[in-house]
mmCIF file of C-alpha atoms in Angstrom:
data_model
loop_
_atom_site.group_PDB
_atom_site.id
_atom_site.type_symbol
_atom_site.label_atom_id
_atom_site.label_comp_id
_atom_site.label_asym_id
_atom_site.label_seq_id
_atom_site.Cartn_x
_atom_site.Cartn_y
_atom_site.Cartn_z
ATOM 1 C CA MET K 17 106.693 100.245 113.217
ATOM 2 C CA THR K 18 104.625 98.947 115.523
ATOM 3 C CA LEU K 19 105.211 97.112 118.786
ATOM 4 C CA ILE K 20 103.981 93.511 118.251
ATOM 5 C CA SER K 21 101.633 92.651 121.095
ATOM 6 C CA ARG K 22 98.689 90.482 121.202
ATOM 7 C CA GLN K 23 96.440 93.598 120.481
ATOM 8 C CA GLU K 24 98.276 93.786 117.242
ATOM 9 C CA ILE K 25 97.849 90.405 115.940
ATOM 10 C CA LYS K 26 93.893 90.415 116.851
ATOM 11 C CA THR K 27 94.077 93.655 114.769
ATOM 12 C CA LEU K 28 95.246 91.681 111.851
ATOM 13 C CA LEU K 29 93.028 88.804 112.267
ATOM 14 C CA GLU K 30 89.952 91.079 112.912
ATOM 15 C CA GLN K 31 90.533 92.260 109.148
ATOM 16 C CA PRO K 32 87.495 91.674 106.811
ATOM 17 C CA ARG K 33 88.215 88.502 104.941
ATOM 18 C CA GLN K 34 89.294 89.009 101.420
ATOM 19 C CA ASN K 35 92.418 88.048 99.850
ATOM 20 C CA SER K 36 95.174 88.289 102.090
ATOM 21 C CA VAL K 37 99.105 87.770 101.427
ATOM 22 C CA SER K 38 101.249 86.879 104.574
ATOM 23 C CA ILE K 39 105.079 86.657 103.845
ATOM 24 C CA TYR K 40 107.854 85.983 106.397
ATOM 25 C CA MET K 41 111.485 85.631 105.020
ATOM 26 C CA PRO K 42 114.991 85.585 107.160
ATOM 27 C CA THR K 43 116.849 88.835 106.545
ATOM 28 C CA GLN K 44 120.669 89.346 106.473
ATOM 29 C CA LEU K 45 121.786 92.342 109.011
ATOM 30 C CA ALA K 46 125.161 93.042 107.829
ATOM 31 C CA GLY K 47 127.776 92.683 104.822
ATOM 32 C CA PRO K 48 127.563 91.956 101.273
ATOM 33 C CA GLU K 49 124.432 89.576 102.070
ATOM 34 C CA VAL K 50 122.490 92.344 102.824
ATOM 35 C CA ARG K 51 121.518 93.161 99.122
ATOM 36 C CA GLN K 52 120.145 89.278 98.974
ATOM 37 C CA ASN K 53 117.258 90.585 100.890
ATOM 38 C CA SER K 54 115.818 92.793 98.276
ATOM 39 C CA ILE K 55 116.026 89.998 95.478
ATOM 40 C CA ARG K 56 114.628 87.226 97.936
ATOM 41 C CA PHE K 57 111.572 89.784 98.916
ATOM 42 C CA LYS K 58 111.020 90.392 95.454
ATOM 43 C CA ASN K 59 110.960 86.804 94.648
ATOM 44 C CA LEU K 60 108.081 85.957 97.628
ATOM 45 C CA ILE K 61 106.360 88.729 95.935
ATOM 46 C CA LYS K 62 106.074 86.639 92.591
ATOM 47 C CA GLU K 63 105.250 83.894 94.259
ATOM 48 C CA ALA K 64 102.565 85.552 96.162
ATOM 49 C CA GLU K 65 101.400 86.785 92.825
ATOM 50 C CA ALA K 66 101.217 83.278 91.315
ATOM 51 C CA ARG K 67 99.007 82.097 94.447
ATOM 52 C CA LEU K 68 96.735 85.023 94.155
ATOM 53 C CA ILE K 69 96.271 83.858 90.330
ATOM 54 C CA ASP K 70 95.452 80.144 91.294
ATOM 55 C CA ALA K 71 92.980 81.535 93.965
ATOM 56 C CA GLY K 72 90.781 83.172 90.925
ATOM 57 C CA LEU K 73 92.314 86.637 90.851
ATOM 58 C CA GLY K 74 92.927 88.260 87.465
ATOM 59 C CA GLN K 75 96.803 88.951 86.689
ATOM 60 C CA ASP K 76 96.323 92.741 86.823
ATOM 61 C CA ASP K 77 94.079 92.696 89.880
ATOM 62 C CA ALA K 78 97.071 90.438 91.707
ATOM 63 C CA ILE K 79 99.482 93.127 90.590
ATOM 64 C CA GLU K 80 97.508 96.044 91.941
ATOM 65 C CA LEU K 81 97.153 94.233 95.382
ATOM 66 C CA LEU K 82 100.729 93.736 95.442
ATOM 67 C CA ALA K 83 101.984 97.138 94.474
ATOM 68 C CA LYS K 84 101.950 98.416 98.024
ATOM 69 C CA SER K 85 105.022 96.192 98.506
ATOM 70 C CA HIS K 86 107.156 98.655 96.424
ATOM 71 C CA GLN K 87 107.203 100.586 99.650
ATOM 72 C CA LEU K 88 110.249 98.247 100.418
ATOM 73 C CA ASP K 89 111.910 98.634 97.207
ATOM 74 C CA ASP K 90 114.319 101.567 98.709
ATOM 75 C CA SER K 91 117.861 100.297 99.337
ATOM 76 C CA ASN K 92 117.694 102.239 102.545
ATOM 77 C CA PHE K 93 115.197 100.485 103.786
ATOM 78 C CA TRP K 94 117.255 96.838 103.542
ATOM 79 C CA GLU K 95 120.407 98.736 104.853
ATOM 80 C CA GLN K 96 118.780 100.412 107.792
ATOM 81 C CA ASN K 97 115.520 98.965 109.137
ATOM 82 C CA VAL K 98 116.350 95.161 108.986
ATOM 83 C CA ASP K 99 116.410 92.606 112.126
ATOM 84 C CA GLN K 100 116.382 88.947 111.840
ATOM 85 C CA GLY K 101 113.230 88.678 109.951
ATOM 86 C CA LEU K 102 110.734 90.478 108.168
ATOM 87 C CA ALA K 103 106.780 89.879 107.974
ATOM 88 C CA VAL K 104 104.364 91.621 105.343
ATOM 89 C CA PHE K 105 101.040 91.521 105.760
ATOM 90 C CA ILE K 106 99.147 92.753 102.535
ATOM 91 C CA SER K 107 95.258 92.894 101.652
ATOM 92 C CA LYS K 108 92.935 95.505 99.643
ATOM 93 C CA ASP K 109 92.968 97.907 102.989
ATOM 94 C CA VAL K 110 95.940 96.707 104.828
ATOM 95 C CA PHE K 111 99.811 97.009 104.352
ATOM 96 C CA ARG K 112 101.962 96.285 107.360
ATOM 97 C CA TYR K 113 105.377 95.082 108.027
ATOM 98 C CA TYR K 114 107.500 94.316 110.976
ATOM 99 C CA THR K 115 111.296 93.844 111.583
ATOM 100 C CA LEU K 116 111.523 91.347 114.272
ATOM 101 C CA PRO K 117 114.107 89.469 116.372
ATOM 102 C CA LEU K 118 112.774 86.002 114.790
ATOM 103 C CA THR K 119 114.409 84.075 112.324
ATOM 104 C CA PHE K 120 111.517 82.923 110.036
ATOM 105 C CA ASP K 121 111.587 80.266 107.264
ATOM 106 C CA GLU K 122 110.462 81.578 104.060
ATOM 107 C CA LEU K 123 106.865 81.527 103.641
ATOM 108 C CA VAL K 124 104.033 82.768 101.415
ATOM 109 C CA VAL K 125 100.601 82.215 102.630
ATOM 110 C CA VAL K 126 97.339 83.321 100.537
ATOM 111 C CA THR K 127 94.144 82.890 102.195
ATOM 112 C CA ASP K 128 91.139 85.213 103.180
ATOM 113 C CA ARG K 129 92.919 85.956 106.241
ATOM 114 C CA PHE K 130 96.102 86.614 107.774
ATOM 115 C CA HIS K 131 98.705 83.904 108.855
ATOM 116 C CA ILE K 132 100.077 84.585 112.340
ATOM 117 C CA LYS K 133 101.593 81.512 113.565
ATOM 118 C CA PRO K 134 105.077 82.301 112.860
ATOM 119 C CA LEU K 135 104.631 85.667 115.004
ATOM 120 C CA LEU K 136 103.353 83.861 118.122
ATOM 121 C CA PRO K 137 106.800 82.718 119.705
ATOM 122 C CA ILE K 138 107.292 86.414 120.401
ATOM 123 C CA LEU K 139 104.311 86.509 122.847
ATOM 124 C CA ASN K 140 104.208 83.439 124.416
ATOM 125 C CA GLY K 141 101.917 83.252 127.488
ATOM 126 C CA ASP K 142 100.569 86.804 126.107
ATOM 127 C CA GLY K 143 104.464 87.725 126.223
ATOM 128 C CA ARG K 144 103.750 91.234 127.446
ATOM 129 C CA PHE K 145 104.839 92.945 130.877
ATOM 130 C CA TYR K 146 104.500 96.303 132.033
ATOM 131 C CA LEU K 147 106.944 98.315 133.865
ATOM 132 C CA LEU K 148 106.488 101.358 135.777
ATOM 133 C CA ALA K 149 109.814 103.563 136.448
ATOM 134 C CA LEU K 150 109.342 105.352 139.612
ATOM 135 C CA SER K 151 110.935 108.522 140.350
ATOM 136 C CA GLN K 152 109.586 111.866 142.437
ATOM 137 C CA LYS K 153 110.541 113.855 139.166
ATOM 138 C CA ASP K 154 109.605 111.841 136.451
ATOM 139 C CA VAL K 155 107.284 108.828 136.082
ATOM 140 C CA ARG K 156 107.338 106.672 133.085
ATOM 141 C CA PHE K 157 105.127 103.292 132.064
ATOM 142 C CA PHE K 158 106.461 101.023 129.563
ATOM 143 C CA GLU K 159 105.042 98.050 127.718
ATOM 144 C CA GLY K 160 107.234 95.383 126.868
ATOM 145 C CA THR K 161 107.829 91.890 125.228
ATOM 146 C CA HIS K 162 110.615 89.543 125.515
ATOM 147 C CA TYR K 163 112.404 91.350 122.489
ATOM 148 C CA SER K 164 111.318 95.070 122.671
ATOM 149 C CA ILE K 165 110.058 97.835 124.890
ATOM 150 C CA LYS K 166 108.393 101.200 124.450
ATOM 151 C CA GLU K 167 107.033 103.649 126.360
ATOM 152 C CA ILE K 168 103.620 104.540 126.879
ATOM 153 C CA GLU K 169 101.758 107.558 127.504
ATOM 154 C CA VAL K 170 98.810 107.111 130.260
ATOM 155 C CA GLU K 171 96.477 109.907 130.156
ATOM 156 C CA ASN K 172 96.117 112.254 133.438
ATOM 157 C CA MET K 173 98.790 110.224 134.979
ATOM 158 C CA PRO K 174 100.965 112.714 137.093
ATOM 159 C CA LYS K 175 104.458 112.750 136.142
ATOM 160 C CA SER K 176 105.945 113.867 139.275
ATOM 161 C CA LEU K 177 105.513 114.867 142.935
ATOM 162 C CA ASP K 178 104.957 118.312 142.478
ATOM 163 C CA GLU K 179 102.597 118.022 139.685
ATOM 164 C CA ALA K 180 100.677 115.638 141.756
ATOM 165 C CA LEU K 181 100.826 117.725 144.831
ATOM 166 C CA ASN K 182 100.867 121.316 143.099
ATOM 167 C CA TYR K 183 104.380 121.947 144.437
ATOM 168 C CA ASP K 184 105.956 125.138 143.702
ATOM 169 C CA GLU K 185 109.659 124.916 142.896
ATOM 170 C CA THR K 186 111.967 127.215 144.909
ATOM 171 C CA ALA K 187 115.111 128.850 143.281
ATOM 172 C CA GLN K 188 116.939 126.587 145.473
ATOM 173 C CA GLU K 189 117.087 122.875 143.204
ATOM 174 C CA GLY K 190 115.610 120.214 144.471
ATOM 175 C CA GLN K 191 113.562 121.894 147.294
ATOM 176 C CA PHE K 192 109.956 122.539 147.374
ATOM 177 C CA ARG K 193 107.181 124.622 149.262
ATOM 178 C CA ILE K 194 104.850 122.376 150.054
ATOM 179 C CA ALA K 195 100.963 123.126 149.524
ATOM 180 C CA THR K 196 98.817 122.861 152.591
ATOM 181 C CA SER K 197 95.536 121.610 152.820
ATOM 182 C CA GLY K 198 94.030 124.794 153.830
ATOM 183 C CA GLY K 199 95.622 126.394 150.370
ATOM 184 C CA GLY K 200 98.520 128.273 152.376
ATOM 185 C CA THR K 201 102.229 127.362 151.716
ATOM 186 C CA ALA K 202 104.458 125.575 154.355
ATOM 187 C CA ASN K 203 107.932 127.305 154.678
ATOM 188 C CA SER K 204 109.713 123.986 155.497
ATOM 189 C CA PHE K 205 111.848 122.950 152.528
ATOM 190 C CA VAL K 206 112.338 118.904 151.836
ATOM 191 C CA GLN K 207 115.057 117.846 149.781
ATOM 192 C CA PRO K 208 113.807 114.451 147.991
ATOM 193 C CA GLY K 209 115.443 111.307 149.233
ATOM 194 C CA SER K 210 116.731 112.989 152.625
ATOM 195 C CA PHE K 211 115.228 113.378 155.832
ATOM 196 C CA HIS K 212 116.093 115.179 159.105
ATOM 197 C CA GLY K 213 115.921 111.908 161.297
ATOM 198 C CA GLN K 214 114.427 108.671 162.020
ATOM 199 C CA GLY K 215 110.566 109.575 162.676
ATOM 200 C CA SER K 216 111.030 113.512 162.204
ATOM 201 C CA PRO K 217 107.652 115.309 161.164
ATOM 202 C CA ASP K 218 109.850 116.203 157.819
ATOM 203 C CA ARG K 219 110.293 112.707 157.208
ATOM 204 C CA ASP K 220 106.813 111.806 157.864
ATOM 205 C CA GLN K 221 105.076 114.354 156.120
ATOM 206 C CA HIS K 222 107.528 113.514 152.856
ATOM 207 C CA GLN K 223 106.524 109.999 153.068
ATOM 208 C CA LYS K 224 102.918 110.911 153.220
ATOM 209 C CA ASP K 225 103.210 113.173 150.187
ATOM 210 C CA ILE K 226 104.821 110.290 148.553
ATOM 211 C CA LEU K 227 102.099 107.983 149.109
ATOM 212 C CA GLN K 228 99.711 110.264 147.882
ATOM 213 C CA PHE K 229 101.443 110.851 144.665
ATOM 214 C CA PHE K 230 101.701 107.013 144.201
ATOM 215 C CA HIS K 231 97.787 106.649 144.657
ATOM 216 C CA ALA K 232 97.318 109.217 142.187
ATOM 217 C CA VAL K 233 99.460 107.297 139.610
ATOM 218 C CA ASN K 234 97.691 103.895 140.560
ATOM 219 C CA ASN K 235 94.435 105.086 140.038
ATOM 220 C CA THR K 236 95.127 106.319 136.591
ATOM 221 C CA LEU K 237 96.875 103.204 135.900
ATOM 222 C CA GLN K 238 93.839 101.083 137.314
ATOM 223 C CA GLU K 239 91.881 102.583 134.378
ATOM 224 C CA LYS K 240 94.671 101.803 131.467
ATOM 225 C CA LEU K 241 95.384 98.085 132.982
ATOM 226 C CA ARG K 242 91.656 97.204 133.445
ATOM 227 C CA ASP K 243 91.027 93.342 132.581
ATOM 228 C CA GLN K 244 94.819 92.984 131.961
ATOM 229 C CA THR K 245 96.705 90.046 133.163
ATOM 230 C CA ALA K 246 100.329 90.880 132.075
ATOM 231 C CA PRO K 247 102.796 91.235 134.825
ATOM 232 C CA LEU K 248 103.863 94.909 136.299
ATOM 233 C CA LEU K 249 107.400 95.534 137.293
ATOM 234 C CA LEU K 250 108.689 98.604 139.434
ATOM 235 C CA ALA K 251 111.834 100.419 138.963
ATOM 236 C CA GLY K 252 113.225 103.047 141.126
ATOM 237 C CA VAL K 253 115.347 103.475 144.266
ATOM 238 C CA GLU K 254 114.535 101.181 146.993
ATOM 239 C CA TYR K 255 112.537 103.207 149.433
ATOM 240 C CA LEU K 256 110.169 104.013 146.867
ATOM 241 C CA MET K 257 109.175 100.371 146.277
ATOM 242 C CA PRO K 258 107.112 99.773 149.210
ATOM 243 C CA LEU K 259 105.346 103.200 149.105
ATOM 244 C CA TYR K 260 104.225 102.061 145.890
ATOM 245 C CA LYS K 261 103.456 98.733 146.792
ATOM 246 C CA GLN K 262 101.167 100.254 149.588
ATOM 247 C CA ALA K 263 98.884 102.336 147.015
ATOM 248 C CA ASN K 264 98.918 99.535 144.173
ATOM 249 C CA THR K 265 95.603 97.795 143.371
ATOM 250 C CA TYR K 266 96.896 95.952 140.045
ATOM 251 C CA GLN K 267 96.732 92.173 141.054
ATOM 252 C CA HIS K 268 99.719 91.511 138.945
ATOM 253 C CA LEU K 269 102.351 93.369 140.346
ATOM 254 C CA MET K 270 105.411 91.477 140.618
ATOM 255 C CA GLU K 271 107.489 91.316 144.022
ATOM 256 C CA GLU K 272 111.174 91.429 142.861
ATOM 257 C CA GLY K 273 111.850 94.804 141.022
ATOM 258 C CA ILE K 274 114.556 96.813 139.361
ATOM 259 C CA THR K 275 116.180 98.824 142.075
ATOM 260 C CA GLY K 276 118.282 102.049 141.703
ATOM 261 C CA ASN K 277 117.884 105.220 139.838
ATOM 262 C CA GLN K 278 115.772 104.588 136.853
ATOM 263 C CA GLU K 279 116.231 108.758 135.568
ATOM 264 C CA ILE K 280 119.457 107.499 134.440
ATOM 265 C CA LEU K 281 118.562 104.378 132.611
ATOM 266 C CA SER K 282 117.426 104.317 129.096
ATOM 267 C CA ALA K 283 114.380 102.160 127.815
ATOM 268 C CA GLN K 284 116.550 99.800 126.499
ATOM 269 C CA GLU K 285 118.700 99.498 129.702
ATOM 270 C CA LEU K 286 115.614 99.208 131.744
ATOM 271 C CA HIS K 287 114.371 96.331 129.414
ATOM 272 C CA GLU K 288 117.910 94.653 129.750
ATOM 273 C CA ARG K 289 117.029 94.374 133.380
ATOM 274 C CA ALA K 290 113.430 93.829 133.418
ATOM 275 C CA TRP K 291 113.370 90.420 131.190
ATOM 276 C CA PRO K 292 115.271 88.376 133.340
ATOM 277 C CA ILE K 293 112.674 88.948 136.105
ATOM 278 C CA VAL K 294 109.646 88.546 134.001
ATOM 279 C CA GLU K 295 111.008 85.415 131.781
ATOM 280 C CA PRO K 296 110.613 83.010 134.680
ATOM 281 C CA HIS K 297 106.934 83.949 134.977
ATOM 282 C CA TYR K 298 106.367 82.749 131.635
ATOM 283 C CA HIS K 299 108.350 79.902 131.860
ATOM 284 C CA LYS K 300 106.330 79.125 135.098
ATOM 285 C CA SER K 301 102.673 79.893 133.389
ATOM 286 C CA GLN K 302 103.847 77.475 130.490
ATOM 287 C CA GLN K 303 104.768 74.840 132.616
ATOM 288 C CA GLU K 304 101.771 75.044 134.507
ATOM 289 C CA VAL K 305 99.697 74.968 131.354
ATOM 290 C CA VAL K 306 101.458 71.459 130.059
ATOM 291 C CA GLU K 307 101.129 69.976 133.549
ATOM 292 C CA ARG K 308 97.384 70.976 133.713
ATOM 293 C CA PHE K 309 96.779 69.174 130.196
ATOM 294 C CA ASN K 310 98.600 65.938 131.516
ATOM 295 C CA GLU K 311 96.341 65.879 134.337
ATOM 296 C CA LEU K 312 93.232 66.402 132.516
ATOM 297 C CA PHE K 313 94.033 64.420 129.644
ATOM 298 C CA GLY K 314 95.195 61.184 131.753
ATOM 299 C CA ALA K 315 91.985 61.399 133.599
ATOM 300 C CA ASN K 316 89.676 61.209 130.798
ATOM 301 C CA THR K 317 88.154 64.430 131.371
ATOM 302 C CA GLY K 318 86.969 65.434 128.135
ATOM 303 C CA LYS K 319 88.400 68.901 128.742
ATOM 304 C CA ALA K 320 91.865 68.226 126.871
ATOM 305 C CA SER K 321 92.850 66.901 123.854
ATOM 306 C CA ASN K 322 95.774 66.654 121.059
ATOM 307 C CA GLU K 323 93.343 65.743 118.204
ATOM 308 C CA LEU K 324 93.296 68.434 115.747
ATOM 309 C CA LYS K 325 89.978 67.317 114.341
ATOM 310 C CA GLU K 326 88.107 68.248 118.156
ATOM 311 C CA ILE K 327 90.339 71.152 118.653
ATOM 312 C CA ILE K 328 89.680 73.320 115.270
ATOM 313 C CA PRO K 329 85.438 73.152 116.276
ATOM 314 C CA ALA K 330 86.432 73.648 119.765
ATOM 315 C CA ALA K 331 88.707 76.939 118.828
ATOM 316 C CA TYR K 332 86.022 78.239 116.312
ATOM 317 C CA TYR K 333 83.274 77.910 119.026
ATOM 318 C CA GLN K 334 85.260 79.824 121.568
ATOM 319 C CA ARG K 335 85.821 76.693 124.161
ATOM 320 C CA ILE K 336 89.422 76.892 124.039
ATOM 321 C CA ASP K 337 91.252 78.231 127.052
ATOM 322 C CA SER K 338 94.927 77.369 126.649
ATOM 323 C CA LEU K 339 96.530 75.940 123.377
ATOM 324 C CA LEU K 340 99.986 74.786 122.708
ATOM 325 C CA VAL K 341 100.952 74.607 119.139
ATOM 326 C CA ALA K 342 103.881 73.832 117.178
ATOM 327 C CA THR K 343 105.582 76.566 115.281
ATOM 328 C CA ASN K 344 107.770 75.094 112.849
ATOM 329 C CA GLN K 345 104.898 72.513 111.626
ATOM 330 C CA GLU K 346 101.923 73.157 109.104
ATOM 331 C CA GLN K 347 98.760 70.910 108.829
ATOM 332 C CA TRP K 348 97.078 72.106 105.348
ATOM 333 C CA GLY K 349 93.100 71.603 105.303
ATOM 334 C CA LEU K 350 89.630 73.095 105.785
ATOM 335 C CA PHE K 351 87.128 73.484 108.271
ATOM 336 C CA ASP K 352 83.271 73.621 107.250
ATOM 337 C CA PRO K 353 81.421 75.365 110.325
ATOM 338 C CA THR K 354 78.002 74.159 108.909
ATOM 339 C CA SER K 355 78.728 70.271 109.403
ATOM 340 C CA GLU K 356 81.839 71.100 111.936
ATOM 341 C CA THR K 357 83.657 68.674 109.594
ATOM 342 C CA VAL K 358 87.521 69.038 109.312
ATOM 343 C CA TYR K 359 89.340 67.849 106.291
ATOM 344 C CA LEU K 360 93.036 67.156 106.467
ATOM 345 C CA HIS K 361 95.432 67.270 103.452
ATOM 346 C CA GLN K 362 98.928 65.548 103.265
ATOM 347 C CA GLU K 363 100.013 68.341 100.985
ATOM 348 C CA GLU K 364 98.494 71.844 100.612
ATOM 349 C CA GLU K 365 95.596 72.325 98.053
ATOM 350 C CA THR K 366 94.114 75.398 96.417
ATOM 351 C CA GLY K 367 92.253 77.193 98.966
ATOM 352 C CA ASP K 368 93.604 75.372 101.986
ATOM 353 C CA GLU K 369 94.925 77.081 105.295
ATOM 354 C CA ASP K 370 97.101 75.971 107.748
ATOM 355 C CA LEU K 371 94.735 74.599 110.734
ATOM 356 C CA LEU K 372 97.328 75.031 113.296
ATOM 357 C CA ASP K 373 96.983 78.701 112.417
ATOM 358 C CA PHE K 374 93.393 78.642 112.431
ATOM 359 C CA ALA K 375 93.511 77.214 115.752
ATOM 360 C CA ALA K 376 95.970 79.689 117.479
ATOM 361 C CA ALA K 377 93.948 82.480 115.356
ATOM 362 C CA HIS K 378 90.573 81.545 116.603
ATOM 363 C CA THR K 379 91.957 80.943 120.224
ATOM 364 C CA LEU K 380 93.355 84.491 120.385
ATOM 365 C CA LEU K 381 90.417 85.968 119.096
ATOM 366 C CA ASN K 382 88.024 84.297 121.499
ATOM 367 C CA GLY K 383 90.318 85.449 124.602
ATOM 368 C CA GLY K 384 92.077 82.117 125.309
ATOM 369 C CA THR K 385 95.765 81.850 125.786
ATOM 370 C CA VAL K 386 98.257 80.510 123.076
ATOM 371 C CA TYR K 387 101.786 78.855 123.487
ATOM 372 C CA ALA K 388 103.816 78.944 120.230
ATOM 373 C CA VAL K 389 106.730 76.390 120.900
ATOM 374 C CA GLU K 390 108.330 73.569 119.295
ATOM 375 C CA ALA K 391 106.717 70.533 118.704
ATOM 376 C CA GLU K 392 108.528 68.588 121.061
ATOM 377 C CA GLN K 393 107.630 70.754 123.841
ATOM 378 C CA VAL K 394 104.011 69.984 123.062
ATOM 379 C CA PRO K 395 102.592 66.979 125.172
ATOM 380 C CA PHE K 396 103.191 63.610 123.382
ATOM 381 C CA SER K 397 105.114 65.758 120.605
ATOM 382 C CA THR K 398 101.936 66.355 118.463
ATOM 383 C CA PRO K 399 101.345 69.458 116.499
ATOM 384 C CA VAL K 400 98.616 70.859 118.787
ATOM 385 C CA ALA K 401 97.439 70.202 122.692
ATOM 386 C CA ALA K 402 94.339 72.326 124.172
ATOM 387 C CA ILE K 403 92.668 72.605 127.511
ATOM 388 C CA PHE K 404 88.778 73.239 126.770
ATOM 389 C CA ARG K 405 86.788 75.788 128.874
ATOM 390 C CA TYR K 406 83.964 73.597 128.732
#
């Protein structure tokens, strides 16, 4: 299963317009209730079939479209792979499912694109961070969110000091014969992390070698992180941190890091230490958007609105910079791009879509930032609030 990221959600949204089924459900993690997961899911598939038929698809075609869901019929799936919530996306060309640490309300949506708003709390403020675990023997790079982390292979990134500087290991563990610039080999041995005294030639040379190593790491990361804005967190023994900061050119490197020997920490342990450092960054970012909205809205600048009939066309035509949207509400209706008319309905009608989801989806696709929050966290407790680019 794929780590949910902004790019993964954009991939779902960029699928061709066709009959698209989105299913959300809470799942039981243990005990006899686990058996209810499969029953509940089959009932939601039946509801999706009925909705597809209501939308004009023949029964046989609806059954064929949903046949991919049988991949989850295996009881082992429900016993071994579930988390707090399950999200499933089905179309003619797509079958994807995600078990996530979010509790969803039961929801079936059938429109011509996937319904993604329930996923967005996992990505608030883009939700991502990067973690670079530093060691002279093993450099690891991770991408994480509030709930998960995974290691990412970075093409051409040196993983160790000896790889970066073409060291040859000697028979004595932890010592290296240093390649000189002229291609020869120096006979002095350096024990990583230990030096012969303040300002000694061995110590100074070793620090220069580490700095050269970190420049090589930074250069490959710079290509990987081009145009990214997620914070980058360092993990490693304390004396390596300032050396990497000297080499770093990524603008979003965090000042605080995880100190200690990262080699003995698993990815999950790194995540447990990283998120408390990263989380305030995202709370601050969200609060800054709220404050900016209030300032622009109060000054009647025309660059902020909480009127859905203004926000929907703005999202469609790439005008939204930042959007706050209530996750626990829906507003059903339709948008006609030709006349830029927004039709709001009290209850869901055939052919409708959740216009709050529409606004969030188009903001994401057009490079804006979406904060999916409880309704009371949106200014004036309206379902949506937007800051416009112009």
